[in-house]
């Protein structure tokens, strides 16, 4: 029975991953370590909270004592590090916490794992540390070309720079100590339980609440969208079969402009929910500082080595996602009625 330490499991991708894994395997144990920042929400895990193979521990990945204790008290086989500050706009306003959690937190986890996994002549068999990173570490593309694992790192935002720094520390633990690691770099995820500060749930939320739909700059920035369950499947494959020390890009040629995304959501909601939801809600606002123009993943390596391919087209995924938010209004209402509303109002008051 393998034991997974999943960090940040109360966030968007982490909670989807825990649910995916517990549905797929009944012979694994998952310990979810999460600080429960504004982005952490135990509601996401309601469907597994009574599963005997699942345990939640509230802790900060930067906290040496609690993390060391977890490794001492449990025979952890795999670490999957999702825990991070994850929003670019917040990183522009407040970079420090990104360095703390994303860089120092990663180093703390690496150390704690190394301390119990390292033997006199290497590392115990069957252990692995997986760092969940992002394609944003590669910087921005022009109109052509794709990010490959060999593309140089060239991050621009405080968020992507902190993720790139963490990647380099993970690489250093492999290069220096031969610690068993993988790094995955995925494109923009979407799906259930995504916090509504990110583009897709923000637009759905604002449409349903008849609020302005803020589109940064000219709306023609491009992101490569990955349905969250396809991402979870890829991570499972990398843990089990990824070659040690390797980086794997995860994405599936689902590039869309931001304005296309916004109009797709408006059209779906207008046709299926409320025909007063209209494109007139769109407001082009001041561009994000240092806004990366285009992200696009070349997934050849993960496809050829591990046989991973995304199963969900953007058209199918966006419908499933909108439908999920419609069926889980209470989840969004709880977030809307909390501290997030003040943050949102402050953030958008000048836009
Ligand atoms: P999220 O913001 O929804 O969730 C982050 C989780 O980490 C939250 O539950 C939060 O409470 C927890 N956390 C934050 N700081 C912590 C700390 N110091 N200690 C313990 N827990 C802490 O993020 P997400 O969108 O689910 O992203 C998960 C990971 O995937 C991140 O590492 C992110 O960089 C990466 N990623 C995300 C995307 C995306 O599109 N969402 C794309 C590429 C990579
Ligand atoms: P976001 O979801 O924040 O992800 P990331 O910045 O990590 O790619 O943003 C996705 C794209 O949508 C990005 O180009 C910025 C843009 N955007 C808007 O136009 N309006 C918004 O309100 C938000 C949150 C994002």
Short mmCIF file of C-alpha atoms and ligand atoms in Angstrom, two decimals:
data_model
loop_
_atom_site.label_atom_id
_atom_site.label_comp_id
_atom_site.label_asym_id
_atom_site.label_seq_id
_atom_site.Cartn_x
_atom_site.Cartn_y
_atom_site.Cartn_z
CA UNK A 1 0.00 0.00 0.00
CA UNK A 2 1.65 3.21 -1.17
CA UNK A 3 1.34 6.36 0.91
CA UNK A 4 1.06 9.71 -0.87
CA UNK A 5 1.76 13.02 0.79
CA UNK A 6 -0.28 15.46 -1.26
CA UNK A 7 0.32 19.11 -0.41
CA UNK A 8 -2.20 21.82 -1.30
CA UNK A 9 -4.87 19.15 -1.63
CA UNK A 10 -7.64 21.51 -0.56
CA UNK A 11 -7.05 23.72 -3.59
CA UNK A 12 -8.36 23.36 -7.12
CA UNK A 13 -6.07 20.80 -8.76
CA UNK A 14 -5.02 19.08 -5.53
CA UNK A 15 -8.60 18.28 -4.54
CA UNK A 16 -9.39 16.98 -8.03
CA UNK A 17 -6.25 14.83 -7.84
CA UNK A 18 -7.17 13.34 -4.46
CA UNK A 19 -10.69 12.52 -5.63
CA UNK A 20 -9.34 11.04 -8.89
CA UNK A 21 -6.81 8.85 -7.09
CA UNK A 22 -9.15 7.60 -4.37
CA UNK A 23 -11.74 6.72 -7.01
CA UNK A 24 -9.16 4.89 -9.10
CA UNK A 25 -7.24 2.99 -6.43
CA UNK A 26 -8.40 1.38 -3.21
CA UNK A 27 -4.92 0.29 -2.19
CA UNK A 28 -3.33 3.70 -1.60
CA UNK A 29 -3.26 6.07 1.37
CA UNK A 30 -3.36 9.83 0.91
CA UNK A 31 -2.31 12.38 3.50
CA UNK A 32 -3.41 15.84 2.45
CA UNK A 33 -1.35 18.66 3.97
CA UNK A 34 -2.78 22.09 3.43
CA UNK A 35 -2.43 25.40 5.21
CA UNK A 36 -5.95 26.40 4.16
CA UNK A 37 -5.16 29.81 2.76
CA UNK A 38 -7.95 31.76 1.04
CA UNK A 39 -7.62 29.21 -1.82
CA UNK A 40 -7.93 26.10 0.34
CA UNK A 41 -11.43 24.76 0.84
CA UNK A 42 -12.27 21.51 2.59
CA UNK A 43 -15.70 21.57 0.94
CA UNK A 44 -13.89 20.37 -2.19
CA UNK A 45 -13.11 17.11 -0.42
CA UNK A 46 -16.47 16.35 1.08
CA UNK A 47 -16.90 13.27 -1.14
CA UNK A 48 -13.76 11.63 0.30
CA UNK A 49 -13.59 13.00 3.83
CA UNK A 50 -14.83 9.72 5.35
CA UNK A 51 -12.68 7.50 3.17
CA UNK A 52 -10.47 5.46 5.49
CA UNK A 53 -7.54 5.83 3.09
CA UNK A 54 -7.66 9.63 3.35
CA UNK A 55 -6.40 11.92 6.09
CA UNK A 56 -6.25 15.72 6.32
CA UNK A 57 -3.57 17.60 8.23
CA UNK A 58 -3.61 21.37 8.45
CA UNK A 59 -0.03 22.62 8.18
CA UNK A 60 2.18 25.06 6.34
CA UNK A 61 4.70 23.44 3.99
CA UNK A 62 7.24 25.98 5.26
CA UNK A 63 6.89 24.70 8.83
CA UNK A 64 9.90 22.48 9.43
CA UNK A 65 8.63 20.88 12.60
CA UNK A 66 5.21 19.77 11.33
CA UNK A 67 6.54 18.54 8.00
CA UNK A 68 9.41 16.60 9.61
CA UNK A 69 6.95 15.04 12.03
CA UNK A 70 4.73 13.88 9.17
CA UNK A 71 7.65 12.12 7.52
CA UNK A 72 8.74 10.55 10.79
CA UNK A 73 5.29 9.29 11.69
CA UNK A 74 4.31 7.96 8.26
CA UNK A 75 6.19 5.85 5.74
CA UNK A 76 5.66 8.22 2.85
CA UNK A 77 6.38 6.84 -0.61
CA UNK A 78 5.39 9.73 -2.85
CA UNK A 79 5.23 13.48 -2.36
CA UNK A 80 3.07 15.40 -4.82
CA UNK A 81 3.61 19.09 -4.20
CA UNK A 82 0.64 21.18 -5.36
CA UNK A 83 0.83 23.65 -2.47
CA UNK A 84 1.53 27.10 -3.80
CA UNK A 85 0.38 30.63 -4.11
CA UNK A 86 -1.00 30.34 -7.61
CA UNK A 87 -2.42 33.60 -8.91
CA UNK A 88 -0.32 35.89 -11.12
CA UNK A 89 -2.30 39.05 -10.26
CA UNK A 90 -1.77 38.50 -6.54
CA UNK A 91 1.95 37.89 -7.15
CA UNK A 92 2.23 41.27 -8.84
CA UNK A 93 0.75 42.95 -5.77
CA UNK A 94 2.44 40.83 -3.09
CA UNK A 95 5.47 38.84 -4.28
CA UNK A 96 6.93 37.91 -0.86
CA UNK A 97 4.46 35.20 0.06
CA UNK A 98 5.09 33.58 -3.34
CA UNK A 99 8.79 33.26 -2.55
CA UNK A 100 8.03 31.95 0.89
CA UNK A 101 5.54 29.23 0.01
CA UNK A 102 6.60 28.37 -3.51
CA UNK A 103 10.37 28.40 -3.05
CA UNK A 104 11.11 27.96 0.67
CA UNK A 105 8.17 25.61 1.15
CA UNK A 106 9.46 23.41 -1.67
CA UNK A 107 12.95 23.30 -0.17
CA UNK A 108 11.49 22.39 3.22
CA UNK A 109 9.58 19.48 1.66
CA UNK A 110 12.63 18.31 -0.31
CA UNK A 111 14.73 18.32 2.86
CA UNK A 112 12.18 16.49 4.95
CA UNK A 113 11.79 13.79 2.28
CA UNK A 114 15.54 13.50 1.75
CA UNK A 115 16.16 13.09 5.48
CA UNK A 116 14.02 9.97 5.67
CA UNK A 117 14.54 8.56 2.18
CA UNK A 118 18.32 8.81 1.90
CA UNK A 119 20.42 5.73 2.75
CA UNK A 120 24.16 5.22 2.92
CA UNK A 121 24.36 4.33 -0.74
CA UNK A 122 21.58 6.36 -2.31
CA UNK A 123 17.83 6.49 -1.77
CA UNK A 124 15.32 3.87 -0.64
CA UNK A 125 13.61 2.07 -3.54
CA UNK A 126 10.21 3.20 -4.79
CA UNK A 127 10.25 6.73 -3.43
CA UNK A 128 9.54 9.82 -5.50
CA UNK A 129 9.06 13.56 -5.10
CA UNK A 130 6.90 15.13 -7.79
CA UNK A 131 6.91 18.91 -8.20
CA UNK A 132 3.81 20.29 -9.88
CA UNK A 133 5.08 23.20 -11.90
CA UNK A 134 3.75 25.31 -14.72
CA UNK A 135 4.42 26.14 -18.36
CA UNK A 136 4.67 29.78 -17.22
CA UNK A 137 8.30 29.12 -16.22
CA UNK A 138 9.15 29.12 -19.95
CA UNK A 139 7.97 32.71 -20.39
CA UNK A 140 5.94 33.84 -23.36
CA UNK A 141 5.66 32.65 -26.97
CA UNK A 142 5.17 34.66 -30.13
CA UNK A 143 2.58 33.57 -32.69
CA UNK A 144 4.37 30.33 -33.50
CA UNK A 145 6.27 27.59 -31.69
CA UNK A 146 5.68 25.58 -28.52
CA UNK A 147 7.27 25.05 -25.13
CA UNK A 148 9.34 21.89 -24.99
CA UNK A 149 11.06 20.43 -21.93
CA UNK A 150 14.32 21.70 -23.44
CA UNK A 151 13.04 25.28 -23.81
CA UNK A 152 15.03 27.66 -21.60
CA UNK A 153 13.40 28.91 -18.47
CA UNK A 154 12.47 32.60 -18.82
CA UNK A 155 9.78 33.49 -16.27
CA UNK A 156 8.36 37.00 -16.11
CA UNK A 157 5.90 37.36 -13.25
CA UNK A 158 6.76 37.00 -9.56
CA UNK A 159 4.53 33.89 -9.62
CA UNK A 160 6.30 32.18 -12.52
CA UNK A 161 9.70 33.24 -11.20
CA UNK A 162 8.95 31.65 -7.85
CA UNK A 163 7.81 28.44 -9.59
CA UNK A 164 10.94 28.41 -11.76
CA UNK A 165 13.11 28.90 -8.67
CA UNK A 166 11.40 25.95 -7.01
CA UNK A 167 11.98 23.84 -10.15
CA UNK A 168 15.67 24.67 -10.01
CA UNK A 169 15.86 23.55 -6.38
CA UNK A 170 14.16 20.25 -7.28
CA UNK A 171 16.66 19.83 -10.12
CA UNK A 172 19.49 20.59 -7.72
CA UNK A 173 18.34 17.80 -5.39
CA UNK A 174 18.43 15.40 -8.31
CA UNK A 175 21.75 16.64 -9.70
CA UNK A 176 23.47 16.83 -6.31
CA UNK A 177 22.02 13.99 -4.25
CA UNK A 178 20.34 11.86 -6.99
CA UNK A 179 17.10 12.28 -5.09
CA UNK A 180 14.27 10.58 -7.05
CA UNK A 181 12.24 13.44 -8.49
CA UNK A 182 10.09 14.50 -11.41
CA UNK A 183 8.88 17.92 -12.44
CA UNK A 184 5.66 18.35 -14.40
CA UNK A 185 4.85 21.58 -16.23
CA UNK A 186 1.23 21.85 -17.21
CA UNK A 187 -0.70 24.51 -19.04
CA UNK A 188 -3.74 26.40 -17.68
CA UNK A 189 -6.13 24.02 -15.96
CA UNK A 190 -9.90 24.40 -15.79
CA UNK A 191 -12.72 22.35 -14.27
CA UNK A 192 -14.57 21.90 -10.99
CA UNK A 193 -13.53 23.58 -7.72
CA UNK A 194 -11.40 26.31 -9.32
CA UNK A 195 -11.30 29.44 -7.20
CA UNK A 196 -13.20 32.25 -8.96
CA UNK A 197 -10.25 34.64 -9.21
CA UNK A 198 -9.04 32.67 -12.27
CA UNK A 199 -10.40 33.54 -15.71
CA UNK A 200 -12.94 30.77 -16.39
CA UNK A 201 -14.71 30.58 -13.00
CA UNK A 202 -14.47 34.37 -12.66
CA UNK A 203 -16.35 34.87 -15.91
CA UNK A 204 -18.96 32.22 -15.02
CA UNK A 205 -19.43 33.77 -11.57
CA UNK A 206 -19.71 37.31 -12.91
CA UNK A 207 -22.15 36.32 -15.68
CA UNK A 208 -24.43 34.61 -13.16
CA UNK A 209 -24.25 37.65 -10.88
CA UNK A 210 -24.69 40.13 -13.78
CA UNK A 211 -21.34 41.75 -13.12
CA UNK A 212 -18.89 43.32 -15.53
CA UNK A 213 -16.62 40.81 -17.31
CA UNK A 214 -13.09 42.24 -17.12
CA UNK A 215 -10.91 41.36 -20.12
CA UNK A 216 -7.29 42.42 -19.82
CA UNK A 217 -5.70 44.37 -22.68
CA UNK A 218 -6.98 43.43 -26.14
CA UNK A 219 -8.28 40.00 -25.06
CA UNK A 220 -6.03 38.29 -27.58
CA UNK A 221 -3.59 36.68 -25.14
CA UNK A 222 -3.58 32.94 -25.65
CA UNK A 223 -3.63 30.17 -23.04
CA UNK A 224 -3.47 26.40 -23.70
CA UNK A 225 -6.37 24.91 -21.72
CA UNK A 226 -6.12 21.57 -19.95
CA UNK A 227 -9.13 19.87 -18.39
CA UNK A 228 -8.19 19.15 -14.77
CA UNK A 229 -9.00 15.41 -14.90
CA UNK A 230 -6.65 14.97 -17.86
CA UNK A 231 -3.98 16.65 -15.75
CA UNK A 232 -4.64 14.31 -12.79
CA UNK A 233 -4.29 11.31 -15.08
CA UNK A 234 -0.96 12.62 -16.37
CA UNK A 235 0.40 13.13 -12.85
CA UNK A 236 -0.57 9.58 -11.91
CA UNK A 237 1.34 8.33 -14.97
CA UNK A 238 4.43 10.40 -14.18
CA UNK A 239 4.51 9.18 -10.58
CA UNK A 240 4.30 5.57 -11.69
CA UNK A 241 6.36 5.58 -14.87
CA UNK A 242 8.19 8.89 -15.26
CA UNK A 243 11.94 8.52 -15.64
CA UNK A 244 13.75 9.88 -12.59
CA UNK A 245 15.09 13.39 -12.86
CA UNK A 246 12.96 14.18 -15.92
CA UNK A 247 10.67 17.09 -16.67
CA UNK A 248 7.34 16.36 -18.41
CA UNK A 249 5.22 19.02 -20.09
CA UNK A 250 1.46 18.43 -19.87
CA UNK A 251 -0.91 20.06 -22.32
CA UNK A 252 -2.95 19.09 -25.31
CA UNK A 253 -3.07 21.74 -28.05
CA UNK A 254 -6.16 23.50 -26.77
CA UNK A 255 -5.06 27.07 -27.37
CA UNK A 256 -7.71 29.74 -27.22
CA UNK A 257 -7.67 33.53 -26.92
CA UNK A 258 -9.11 34.97 -23.72
CA UNK A 259 -11.88 36.75 -25.58
CA UNK A 260 -12.90 33.45 -27.21
CA UNK A 261 -13.20 31.89 -23.76
CA UNK A 262 -15.29 34.77 -22.45
CA UNK A 263 -17.64 34.72 -25.46
CA UNK A 264 -18.01 30.93 -25.28
CA UNK A 265 -19.14 31.15 -21.65
CA UNK A 266 -21.55 34.00 -22.39
CA UNK A 267 -23.07 32.08 -25.31
CA UNK A 268 -23.58 28.90 -23.29
CA UNK A 269 -25.13 30.68 -20.32
CA UNK A 270 -27.27 32.90 -22.50
CA UNK A 271 -28.65 29.93 -24.46
CA UNK A 272 -29.07 27.57 -21.52
CA UNK A 273 -29.67 29.65 -18.40
CA UNK A 274 -30.60 33.30 -18.87
CA UNK A 275 -30.87 35.13 -22.18
CA UNK A 276 -30.16 38.48 -20.54
CA UNK A 277 -26.49 37.43 -20.18
CA UNK A 278 -24.87 39.29 -23.05
CA UNK A 279 -21.57 40.27 -24.64
CA UNK A 280 -22.33 43.85 -23.53
CA UNK A 281 -21.15 42.73 -20.04
CA UNK A 282 -17.59 42.58 -21.42
CA UNK A 283 -15.32 45.44 -20.38
CA UNK A 284 -11.82 45.75 -21.77
CA UNK A 285 -9.71 46.88 -18.80
CA UNK A 286 -6.14 47.93 -18.23
CA UNK A 287 -3.71 45.17 -19.17
CA UNK A 288 -1.92 43.05 -16.57
CA UNK A 289 1.64 44.28 -15.98
CA UNK A 290 4.13 42.12 -17.91
CA UNK A 291 1.23 40.07 -19.35
CA UNK A 292 2.58 36.97 -21.13
CA UNK A 293 1.16 36.88 -24.65
CA UNK A 294 0.91 33.20 -25.46
CA UNK A 295 1.49 29.81 -23.84
CA UNK A 296 1.49 26.58 -25.87
CA UNK A 297 2.74 23.17 -24.83
CA UNK A 298 4.42 20.55 -26.97
CA UNK A 299 3.27 17.30 -25.29
CA UNK A 300 5.31 14.92 -27.49
CA UNK A 301 7.51 13.65 -24.65
CA UNK A 302 4.74 12.57 -22.26
CA UNK A 303 2.79 11.10 -25.17
CA UNK A 304 5.69 9.07 -26.53
CA UNK A 305 7.21 7.99 -23.20
CA UNK A 306 4.14 7.46 -21.06
CA UNK A 307 1.28 7.20 -23.56
CA UNK A 308 -0.60 10.18 -22.10
CA UNK A 309 -3.03 12.13 -24.23
CA UNK A 310 -5.80 14.45 -23.10
CA UNK A 311 -9.25 12.93 -23.48
CA UNK A 312 -11.31 16.10 -23.16
CA UNK A 313 -11.60 18.64 -25.96
CA UNK A 314 -11.97 22.25 -24.94
CA UNK A 315 -15.56 22.32 -26.21
CA UNK A 316 -16.57 19.31 -24.10
CA UNK A 317 -14.56 20.44 -21.07
CA UNK A 318 -15.93 23.96 -20.93
CA UNK A 319 -19.51 22.68 -21.06
CA UNK A 320 -18.85 20.19 -18.25
CA UNK A 321 -17.19 22.95 -16.24
CA UNK A 322 -20.00 25.48 -16.65
CA UNK A 323 -22.50 22.76 -15.83
CA UNK A 324 -20.56 21.92 -12.64
CA UNK A 325 -20.71 25.53 -11.46
CA UNK A 326 -24.43 25.65 -12.21
CA UNK A 327 -25.00 22.49 -10.18
CA UNK A 328 -22.80 23.68 -7.30
CA UNK A 329 -24.05 27.22 -6.81
CA UNK A 330 -23.75 26.88 -3.07
CA UNK A 331 -19.99 26.26 -3.37
CA UNK A 332 -19.58 29.54 -5.24
CA UNK A 333 -22.05 31.41 -3.01
CA UNK A 334 -19.99 30.44 0.05
CA UNK A 335 -16.88 31.91 -1.52
CA UNK A 336 -18.74 34.99 -2.73
CA UNK A 337 -20.10 35.70 0.74
CA UNK A 338 -16.68 35.51 2.44
CA UNK A 339 -13.50 37.56 2.44
CA UNK A 340 -13.08 37.09 -1.32
CA UNK A 341 -15.79 39.67 -2.05
CA UNK A 342 -13.76 42.43 -0.36
CA UNK A 343 -10.65 41.37 -2.22
CA UNK A 344 -12.51 41.33 -5.53
CA UNK A 345 -14.05 44.74 -4.99
CA UNK A 346 -10.67 46.24 -4.09
CA UNK A 347 -8.93 44.54 -7.00
CA UNK A 348 -11.44 45.68 -9.58
CA UNK A 349 -12.42 49.08 -8.23
CA UNK A 350 -10.14 50.90 -10.64
CA UNK A 351 -10.90 48.69 -13.65
P1 LIG B 1 -4.89 26.76 -5.71
O1 LIG B 1 -4.48 28.17 -5.43
O2 LIG B 1 -6.29 26.47 -6.08
O3 LIG B 1 -4.55 25.85 -4.45
C1 LIG B 1 -3.38 25.97 -3.72
C2 LIG B 1 -3.54 25.19 -2.42
O4 LIG B 1 -2.30 25.27 -1.70
C3 LIG B 1 -4.62 25.76 -1.50
O5 LIG B 1 -5.39 24.71 -0.98
C4 LIG B 1 -3.83 26.45 -0.39
O6 LIG B 1 -4.49 26.46 0.86
C5 LIG B 1 -2.58 25.60 -0.35
N1 LIG B 1 -1.41 26.33 0.19
C6 LIG B 1 -0.99 27.58 -0.15
N2 LIG B 1 0.09 27.90 0.58
C7 LIG B 1 0.38 26.84 1.38
C8 LIG B 1 1.37 26.57 2.35
N3 LIG B 1 2.31 27.47 2.65
N4 LIG B 1 1.36 25.38 2.96
C9 LIG B 1 0.40 24.45 2.68
N5 LIG B 1 -0.58 24.66 1.79
C10 LIG B 1 -0.60 25.84 1.14
O7 LIG B 1 -3.87 26.27 -6.82
P2 LIG B 1 -4.11 25.26 -8.03
O8 LIG B 1 -4.66 26.03 -9.17
O9 LIG B 1 -4.81 24.07 -7.55
O10 LIG B 1 -2.60 24.90 -8.39
C11 LIG B 1 -1.96 23.79 -7.77
C12 LIG B 1 -0.53 23.71 -8.27
O11 LIG B 1 -0.51 23.60 -9.69
C13 LIG B 1 0.30 24.95 -7.94
O12 LIG B 1 1.58 24.53 -7.59
C14 LIG B 1 0.33 25.73 -9.25
O13 LIG B 1 1.51 26.48 -9.36
C15 LIG B 1 0.30 24.61 -10.26
N6 LIG B 1 -0.31 24.97 -11.55
C16 LIG B 1 -1.60 25.41 -11.61
C17 LIG B 1 -2.17 25.72 -12.85
C18 LIG B 1 -3.59 26.16 -12.98
O14 LIG B 1 -4.03 26.43 -14.10
N7 LIG B 1 -4.36 26.25 -11.91
C19 LIG B 1 -1.41 25.60 -14.00
C20 LIG B 1 -0.09 25.17 -13.90
C21 LIG B 1 0.43 24.84 -12.67
P1 LIG B 2 -5.55 33.43 -15.13
O1 LIG B 2 -6.76 32.57 -15.02
O2 LIG B 2 -5.24 34.39 -14.06
O3 LIG B 2 -4.32 32.44 -15.40
P2 LIG B 2 -2.79 32.78 -15.83
O4 LIG B 2 -2.53 34.21 -15.64
O5 LIG B 2 -2.00 31.94 -14.88
O6 LIG B 2 -2.66 32.34 -17.25
O7 LIG B 2 -5.66 34.25 -16.49
C1 LIG B 2 -5.82 33.61 -17.73
C2 LIG B 2 -5.79 34.69 -18.81
O8 LIG B 2 -6.96 35.51 -18.68
C3 LIG B 2 -4.61 35.63 -18.69
O9 LIG B 2 -4.16 35.99 -20.00
C4 LIG B 2 -5.17 36.86 -17.98
C5 LIG B 2 -6.61 36.89 -18.46
N1 LIG B 2 -7.60 37.43 -17.51
C6 LIG B 2 -8.51 38.42 -17.93
O10 LIG B 2 -8.49 38.86 -19.09
N2 LIG B 2 -9.43 38.87 -17.02
C7 LIG B 2 -9.49 38.41 -15.75
O11 LIG B 2 -10.35 38.88 -14.94
C8 LIG B 2 -8.55 37.40 -15.33
C9 LIG B 2 -8.57 36.87 -13.93
C10 LIG B 2 -7.64 36.93 -16.26
#
